GROMACS .gro file of C-alpha atoms in nm:
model
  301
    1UNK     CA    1  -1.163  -1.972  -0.931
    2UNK     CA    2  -1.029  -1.732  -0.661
    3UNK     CA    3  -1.100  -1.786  -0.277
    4UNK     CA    4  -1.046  -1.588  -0.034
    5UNK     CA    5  -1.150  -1.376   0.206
    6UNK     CA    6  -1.296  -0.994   0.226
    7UNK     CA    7  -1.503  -0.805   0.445
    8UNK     CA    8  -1.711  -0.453   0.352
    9UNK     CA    9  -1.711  -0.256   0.674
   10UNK     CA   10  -1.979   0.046   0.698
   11UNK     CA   11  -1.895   0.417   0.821
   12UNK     CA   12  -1.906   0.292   1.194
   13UNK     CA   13  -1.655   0.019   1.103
   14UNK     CA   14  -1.969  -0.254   1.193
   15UNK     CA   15  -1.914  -0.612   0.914
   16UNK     CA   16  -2.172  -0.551   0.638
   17UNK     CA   17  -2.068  -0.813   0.437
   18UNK     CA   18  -1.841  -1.138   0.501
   19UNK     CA   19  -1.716  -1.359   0.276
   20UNK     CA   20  -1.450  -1.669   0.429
   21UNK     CA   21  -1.233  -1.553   0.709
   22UNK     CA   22  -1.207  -1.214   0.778
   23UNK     CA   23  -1.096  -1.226   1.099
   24UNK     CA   24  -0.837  -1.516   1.066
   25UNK     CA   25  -0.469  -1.352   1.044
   26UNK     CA   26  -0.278  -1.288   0.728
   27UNK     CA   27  -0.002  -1.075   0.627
   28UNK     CA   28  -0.159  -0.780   0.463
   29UNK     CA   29   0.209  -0.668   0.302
   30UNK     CA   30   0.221  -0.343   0.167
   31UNK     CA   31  -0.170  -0.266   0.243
   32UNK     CA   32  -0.002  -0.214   0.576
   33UNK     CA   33   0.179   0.100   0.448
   34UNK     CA   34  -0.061   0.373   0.523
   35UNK     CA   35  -0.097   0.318   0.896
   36UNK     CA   36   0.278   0.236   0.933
   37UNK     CA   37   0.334   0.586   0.785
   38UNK     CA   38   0.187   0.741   1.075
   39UNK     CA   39   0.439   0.616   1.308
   40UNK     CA   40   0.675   0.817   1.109
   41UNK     CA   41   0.513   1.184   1.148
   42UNK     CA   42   0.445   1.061   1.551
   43UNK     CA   43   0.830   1.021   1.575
   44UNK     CA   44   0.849   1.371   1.454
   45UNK     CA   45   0.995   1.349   1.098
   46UNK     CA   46   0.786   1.650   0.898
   47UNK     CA   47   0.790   1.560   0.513
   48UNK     CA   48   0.830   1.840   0.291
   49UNK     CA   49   0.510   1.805   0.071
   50UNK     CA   50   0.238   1.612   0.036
   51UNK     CA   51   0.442   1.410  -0.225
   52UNK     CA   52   0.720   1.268   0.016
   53UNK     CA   53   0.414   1.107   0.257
   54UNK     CA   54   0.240   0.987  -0.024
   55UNK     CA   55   0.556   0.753  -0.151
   56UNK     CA   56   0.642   0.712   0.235
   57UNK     CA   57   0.303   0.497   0.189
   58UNK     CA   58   0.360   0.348  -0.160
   59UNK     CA   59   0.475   0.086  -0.348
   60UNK     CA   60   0.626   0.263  -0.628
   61UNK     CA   61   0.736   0.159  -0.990
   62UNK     CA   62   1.077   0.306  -0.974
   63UNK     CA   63   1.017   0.533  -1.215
   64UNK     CA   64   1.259   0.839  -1.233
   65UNK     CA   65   1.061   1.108  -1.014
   66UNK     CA   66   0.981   0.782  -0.721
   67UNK     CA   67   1.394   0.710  -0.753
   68UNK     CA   68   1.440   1.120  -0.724
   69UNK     CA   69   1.182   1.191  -0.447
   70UNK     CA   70   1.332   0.910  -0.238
   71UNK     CA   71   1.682   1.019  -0.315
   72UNK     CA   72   1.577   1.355  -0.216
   73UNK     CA   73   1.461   1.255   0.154
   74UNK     CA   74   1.777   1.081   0.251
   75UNK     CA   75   1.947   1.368   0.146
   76UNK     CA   76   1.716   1.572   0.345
   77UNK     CA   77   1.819   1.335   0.643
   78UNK     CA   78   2.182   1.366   0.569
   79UNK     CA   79   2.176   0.999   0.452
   80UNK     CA   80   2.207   0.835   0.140
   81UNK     CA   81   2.120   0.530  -0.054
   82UNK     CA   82   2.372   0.350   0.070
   83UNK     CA   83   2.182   0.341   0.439
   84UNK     CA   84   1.894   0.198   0.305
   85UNK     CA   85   1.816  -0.141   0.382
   86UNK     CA   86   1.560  -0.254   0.125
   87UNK     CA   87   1.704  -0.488  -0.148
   88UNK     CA   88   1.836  -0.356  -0.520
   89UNK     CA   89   1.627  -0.396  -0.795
   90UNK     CA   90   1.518  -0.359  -1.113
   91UNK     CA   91   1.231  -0.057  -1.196
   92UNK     CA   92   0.894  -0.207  -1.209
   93UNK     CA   93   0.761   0.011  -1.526
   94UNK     CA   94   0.839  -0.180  -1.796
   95UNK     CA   95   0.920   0.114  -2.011
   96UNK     CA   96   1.206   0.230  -1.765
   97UNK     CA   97   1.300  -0.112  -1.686
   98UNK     CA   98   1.386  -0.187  -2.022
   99UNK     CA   99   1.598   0.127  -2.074
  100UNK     CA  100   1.772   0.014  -1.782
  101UNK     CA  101   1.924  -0.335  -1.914
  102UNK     CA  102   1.931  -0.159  -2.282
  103UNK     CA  103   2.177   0.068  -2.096
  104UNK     CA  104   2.314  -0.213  -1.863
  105UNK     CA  105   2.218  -0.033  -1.545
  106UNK     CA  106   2.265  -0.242  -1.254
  107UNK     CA  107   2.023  -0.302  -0.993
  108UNK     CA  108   1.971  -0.007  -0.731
  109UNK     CA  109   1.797   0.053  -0.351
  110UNK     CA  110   1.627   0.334  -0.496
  111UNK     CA  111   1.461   0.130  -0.719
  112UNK     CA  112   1.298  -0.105  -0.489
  113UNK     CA  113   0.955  -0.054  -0.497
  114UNK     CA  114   0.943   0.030  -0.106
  115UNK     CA  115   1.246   0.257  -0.125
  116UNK     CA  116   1.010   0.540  -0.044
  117UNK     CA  117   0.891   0.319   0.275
  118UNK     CA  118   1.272   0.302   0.363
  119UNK     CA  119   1.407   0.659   0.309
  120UNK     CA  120   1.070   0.762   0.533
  121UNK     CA  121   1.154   0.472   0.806
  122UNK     CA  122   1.509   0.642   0.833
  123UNK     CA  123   1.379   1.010   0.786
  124UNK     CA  124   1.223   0.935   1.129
  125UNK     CA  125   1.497   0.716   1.311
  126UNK     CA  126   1.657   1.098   1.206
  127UNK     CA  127   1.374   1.287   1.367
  128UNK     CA  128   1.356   1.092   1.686
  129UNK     CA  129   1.706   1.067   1.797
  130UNK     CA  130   1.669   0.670   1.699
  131UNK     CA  131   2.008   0.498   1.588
  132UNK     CA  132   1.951   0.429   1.144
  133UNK     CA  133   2.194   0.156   1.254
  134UNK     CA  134   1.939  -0.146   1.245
  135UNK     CA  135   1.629   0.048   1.228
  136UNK     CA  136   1.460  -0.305   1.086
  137UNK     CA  137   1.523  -0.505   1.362
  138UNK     CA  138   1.186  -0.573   1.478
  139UNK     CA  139   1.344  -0.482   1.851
  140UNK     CA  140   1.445  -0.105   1.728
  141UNK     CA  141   1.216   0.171   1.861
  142UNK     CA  142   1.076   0.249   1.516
  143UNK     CA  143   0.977  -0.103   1.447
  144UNK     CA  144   0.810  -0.130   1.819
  145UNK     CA  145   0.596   0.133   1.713
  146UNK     CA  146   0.499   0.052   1.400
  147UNK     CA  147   0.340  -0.309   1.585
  148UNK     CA  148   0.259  -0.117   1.849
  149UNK     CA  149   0.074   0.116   1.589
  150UNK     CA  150  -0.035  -0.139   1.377
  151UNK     CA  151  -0.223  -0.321   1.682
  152UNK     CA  152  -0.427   0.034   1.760
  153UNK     CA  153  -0.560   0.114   1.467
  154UNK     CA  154  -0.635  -0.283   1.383
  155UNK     CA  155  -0.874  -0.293   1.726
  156UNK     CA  156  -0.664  -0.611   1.757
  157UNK     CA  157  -0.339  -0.783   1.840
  158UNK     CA  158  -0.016  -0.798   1.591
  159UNK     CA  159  -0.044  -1.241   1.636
  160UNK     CA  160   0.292  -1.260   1.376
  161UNK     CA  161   0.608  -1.082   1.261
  162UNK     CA  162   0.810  -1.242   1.036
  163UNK     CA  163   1.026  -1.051   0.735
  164UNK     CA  164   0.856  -0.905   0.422
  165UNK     CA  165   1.016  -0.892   0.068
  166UNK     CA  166   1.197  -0.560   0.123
  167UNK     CA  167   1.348  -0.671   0.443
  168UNK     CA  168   1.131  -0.488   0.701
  169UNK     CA  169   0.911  -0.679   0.948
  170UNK     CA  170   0.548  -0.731   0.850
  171UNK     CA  171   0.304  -0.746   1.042
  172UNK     CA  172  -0.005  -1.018   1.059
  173UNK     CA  173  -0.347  -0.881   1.071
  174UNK     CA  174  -0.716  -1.015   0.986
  175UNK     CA  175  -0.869  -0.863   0.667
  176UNK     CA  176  -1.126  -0.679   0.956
  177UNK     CA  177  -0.824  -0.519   1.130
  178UNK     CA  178  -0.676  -0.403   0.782
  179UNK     CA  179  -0.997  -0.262   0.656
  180UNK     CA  180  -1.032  -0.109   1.029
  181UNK     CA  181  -0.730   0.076   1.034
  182UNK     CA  182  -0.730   0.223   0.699
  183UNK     CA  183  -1.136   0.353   0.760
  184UNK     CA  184  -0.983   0.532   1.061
  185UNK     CA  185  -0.706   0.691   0.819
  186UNK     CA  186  -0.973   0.831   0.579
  187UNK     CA  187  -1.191   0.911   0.870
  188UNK     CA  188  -0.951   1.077   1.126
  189UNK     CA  189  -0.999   1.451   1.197
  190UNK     CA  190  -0.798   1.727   1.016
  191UNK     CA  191  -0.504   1.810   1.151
  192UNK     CA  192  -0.414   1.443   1.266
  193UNK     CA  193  -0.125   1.273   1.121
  194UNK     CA  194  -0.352   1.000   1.023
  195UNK     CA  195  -0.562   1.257   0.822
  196UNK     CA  196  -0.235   1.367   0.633
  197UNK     CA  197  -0.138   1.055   0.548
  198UNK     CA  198  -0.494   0.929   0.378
  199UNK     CA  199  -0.463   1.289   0.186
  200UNK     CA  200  -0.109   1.269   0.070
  201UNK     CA  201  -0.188   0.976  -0.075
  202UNK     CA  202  -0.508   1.067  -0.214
  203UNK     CA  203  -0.371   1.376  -0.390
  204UNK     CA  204  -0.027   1.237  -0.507
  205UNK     CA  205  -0.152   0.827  -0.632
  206UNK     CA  206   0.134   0.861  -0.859
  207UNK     CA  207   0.373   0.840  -0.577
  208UNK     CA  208   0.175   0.609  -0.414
  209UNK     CA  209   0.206   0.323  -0.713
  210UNK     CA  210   0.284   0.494  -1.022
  211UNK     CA  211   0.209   0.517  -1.449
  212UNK     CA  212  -0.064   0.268  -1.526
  213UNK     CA  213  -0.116   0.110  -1.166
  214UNK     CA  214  -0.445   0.012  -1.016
  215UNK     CA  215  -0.415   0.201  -0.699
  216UNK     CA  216  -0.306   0.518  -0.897
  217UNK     CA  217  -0.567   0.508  -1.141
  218UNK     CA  218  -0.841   0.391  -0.927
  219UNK     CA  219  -0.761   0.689  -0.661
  220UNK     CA  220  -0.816   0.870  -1.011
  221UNK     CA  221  -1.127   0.804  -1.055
  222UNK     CA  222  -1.348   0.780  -0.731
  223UNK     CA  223  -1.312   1.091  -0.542
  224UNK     CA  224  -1.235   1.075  -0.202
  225UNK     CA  225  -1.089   0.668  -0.212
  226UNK     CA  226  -0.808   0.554  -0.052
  227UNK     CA  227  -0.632   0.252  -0.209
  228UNK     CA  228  -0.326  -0.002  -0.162
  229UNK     CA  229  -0.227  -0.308  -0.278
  230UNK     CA  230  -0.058  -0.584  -0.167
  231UNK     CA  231   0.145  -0.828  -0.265
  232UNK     CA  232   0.007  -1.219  -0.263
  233UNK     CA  233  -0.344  -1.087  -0.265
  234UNK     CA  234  -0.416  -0.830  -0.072
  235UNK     CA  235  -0.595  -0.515  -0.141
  236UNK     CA  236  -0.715  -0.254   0.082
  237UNK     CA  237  -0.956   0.041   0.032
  238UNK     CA  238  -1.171   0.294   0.208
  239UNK     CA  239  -1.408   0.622   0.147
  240UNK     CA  240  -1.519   0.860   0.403
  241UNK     CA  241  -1.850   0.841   0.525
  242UNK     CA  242  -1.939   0.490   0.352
  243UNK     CA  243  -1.660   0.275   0.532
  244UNK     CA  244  -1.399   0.026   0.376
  245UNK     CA  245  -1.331  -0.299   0.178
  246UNK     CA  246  -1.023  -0.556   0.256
  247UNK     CA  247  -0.958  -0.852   0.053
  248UNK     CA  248  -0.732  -1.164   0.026
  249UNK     CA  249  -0.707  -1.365  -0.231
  250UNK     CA  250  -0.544  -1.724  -0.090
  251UNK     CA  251  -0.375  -1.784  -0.424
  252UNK     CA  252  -0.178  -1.483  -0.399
  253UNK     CA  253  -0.223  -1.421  -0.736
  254UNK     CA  254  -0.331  -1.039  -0.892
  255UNK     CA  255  -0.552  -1.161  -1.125
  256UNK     CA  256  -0.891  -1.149  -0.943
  257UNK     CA  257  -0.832  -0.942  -0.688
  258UNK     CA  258  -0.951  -0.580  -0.864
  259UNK     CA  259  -1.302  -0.711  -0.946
  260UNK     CA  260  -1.330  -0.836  -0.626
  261UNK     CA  261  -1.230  -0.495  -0.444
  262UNK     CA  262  -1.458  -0.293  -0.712
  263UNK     CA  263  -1.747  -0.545  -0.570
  264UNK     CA  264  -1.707  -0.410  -0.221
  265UNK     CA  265  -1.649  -0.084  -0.321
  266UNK     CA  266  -2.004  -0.115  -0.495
  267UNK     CA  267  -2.142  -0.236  -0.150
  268UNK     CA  268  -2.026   0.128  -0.047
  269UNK     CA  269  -2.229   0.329  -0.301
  270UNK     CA  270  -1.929   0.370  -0.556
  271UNK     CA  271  -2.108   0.405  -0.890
  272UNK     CA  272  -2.063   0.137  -1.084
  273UNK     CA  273  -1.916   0.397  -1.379
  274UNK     CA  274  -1.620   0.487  -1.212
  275UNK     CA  275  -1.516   0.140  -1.157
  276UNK     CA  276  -1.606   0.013  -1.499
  277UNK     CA  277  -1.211  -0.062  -1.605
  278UNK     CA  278  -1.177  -0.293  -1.303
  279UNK     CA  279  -1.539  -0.411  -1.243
  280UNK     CA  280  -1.462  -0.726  -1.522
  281UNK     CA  281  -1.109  -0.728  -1.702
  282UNK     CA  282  -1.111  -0.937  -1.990
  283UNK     CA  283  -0.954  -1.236  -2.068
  284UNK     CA  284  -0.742  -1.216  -2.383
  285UNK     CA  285  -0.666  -1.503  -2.588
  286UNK     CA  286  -0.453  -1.475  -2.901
  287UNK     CA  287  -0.546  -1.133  -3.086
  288UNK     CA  288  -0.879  -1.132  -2.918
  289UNK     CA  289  -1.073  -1.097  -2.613
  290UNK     CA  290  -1.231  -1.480  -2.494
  291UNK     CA  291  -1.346  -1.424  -2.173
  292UNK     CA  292  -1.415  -1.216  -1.862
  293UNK     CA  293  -1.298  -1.230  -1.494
  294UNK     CA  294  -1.588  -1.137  -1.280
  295UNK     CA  295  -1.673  -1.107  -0.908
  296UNK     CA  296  -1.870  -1.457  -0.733
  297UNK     CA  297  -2.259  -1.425  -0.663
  298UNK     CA  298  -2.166  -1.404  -0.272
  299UNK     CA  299  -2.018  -1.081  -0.318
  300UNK     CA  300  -2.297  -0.911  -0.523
  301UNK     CA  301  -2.523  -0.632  -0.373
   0.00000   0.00000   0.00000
């Protein structure tokens, strides 16, 4: 069993469905990445396609074109991967990873999943005159807009920031707040930097997560969706017109937190088709399949 928390917000952003406690805080993670992005284009840093917002958003796998793209913005800045500030790492896609220690590559910034998070969060320090020097201290300018961001699009107070996984702060929010903010992404009016974010990522998922990822294939599939992940549970998503879905899983674990976002999504009118990959994984056991992972009674339509 999973427990947890998730809310299904209509098109006005009113609580259609409930399920534990949506509006107690938690640290949302990288489903916090698409409203932090537009704190970059308000500090005035202007991306030079669709593809550099999209991984300014993501959590990539570090394949070759993520490690390029992000490579390609500090340049762009007149930085470098030496300025970033996220930790070294291994690629995530397995494929890459493993050419990597077959060639003994060493660990690298670019690689980081939120490298494309980083080389944005500098891009703009860039833009706005803002010293790179420390831009993730929560005190610098950037970071007191991100909260300050954060907090508007939420409809409710940052109550936490501590220090996520790649270094940045993060920022505690209730699953209502998450699933608030990223309706008003998909929502917002063309033209709006909050528009251009929700359609970067929509039309460039690979840059948003990468080859065989969730978020990339479920953007895929239902037209119109917006979707990050999180780590330890989290999983944001929303759709024009219908509303949005937040989860949080308080096992952090990944394994039931797709069918439990494909539940809300069905609350929202997403055919149940398109979701049919995610809707119930199987369990695999040996050479076979044993078992199923399916979403609880509560959160049926």
């Amino acid at each position: 069993m999973h427990r947890g928390s998730l809310v299904v917000l209509d098109a006005s952003g009113a609580v259609v469905l409930a399920a534990g406690a949506i509006d107690h805080p938690t640290l949302p993670r990288s489903s916090n990445k698409p409203v932090q992005a537009t704190t970059y284009l308000a500090a005035g840093w202007t991306p030079r396609s669709g593809e550099e917002l999209a991984i300014a958003a993501g959590s990539h796998n570090g394949e070759d074109g993520h490690r390029e793209l992000a490579a390609e913005m500090l340049a762009a800045a007149g930085l470098g991967p030496d300025d970033l500030g996220c930790p070294r790492a291994l690629p995530q896609y397995e494929p890459t990873k493993a050419g990597w220690l077959a060639a003994g590559r060493a660990p690298s910034r670019l690689a980081m999943n939120c490298s494309g998070k980083h080389a944005a969060m500098l891009s703009a320090c860039v833009a706005a005159g803002w010293p790179t020097e420390g831009y993730l201290d929560v005190k610098h300018p950037l970071q007191q807009a991100i909260e300050a961001r954060l907090a508007e699009a939420a409809g409710e107070p940052v109550t936490a920031v501590v220090v996520d996984g790649c270094g940045a702060p993060q920022h505690a929010l209730s699953p209502t707040g998450l699933a608030r903010g990223v309706l008003g992404l998909v929502q917002a009016a063309e033209g709006s930097g909050e528009r251009a974010v929700a359609d970067a990522m929509r039309a460039h998922p690979w840059f948003v997560a990468g080859t065989a990822r969730e978020d990339t294939e479920l953007m895929r599939a239902v037209p119109s969706l917006l979707v990050k992940g999180g780590a330890d549970g989290v999983h944001v998503a929303a759709l024009p017109g219908r509303g949005a879905v937040a989860l949080k899983l308080d096992d952090g674990g990944d394994r039931g937190r797709t069918p439990a976002l494909c539940a809300g999504l069905l609350r929202l009118g997403v055919a149940a088709d398109d979701l049919a990959p995610w809707l119930q994984p199987p369990v695999l056991g040996g050479d076979g399949v044993v078992g199923e992972i399916r979403a609880a009674g509560v959160l049926g339509a």
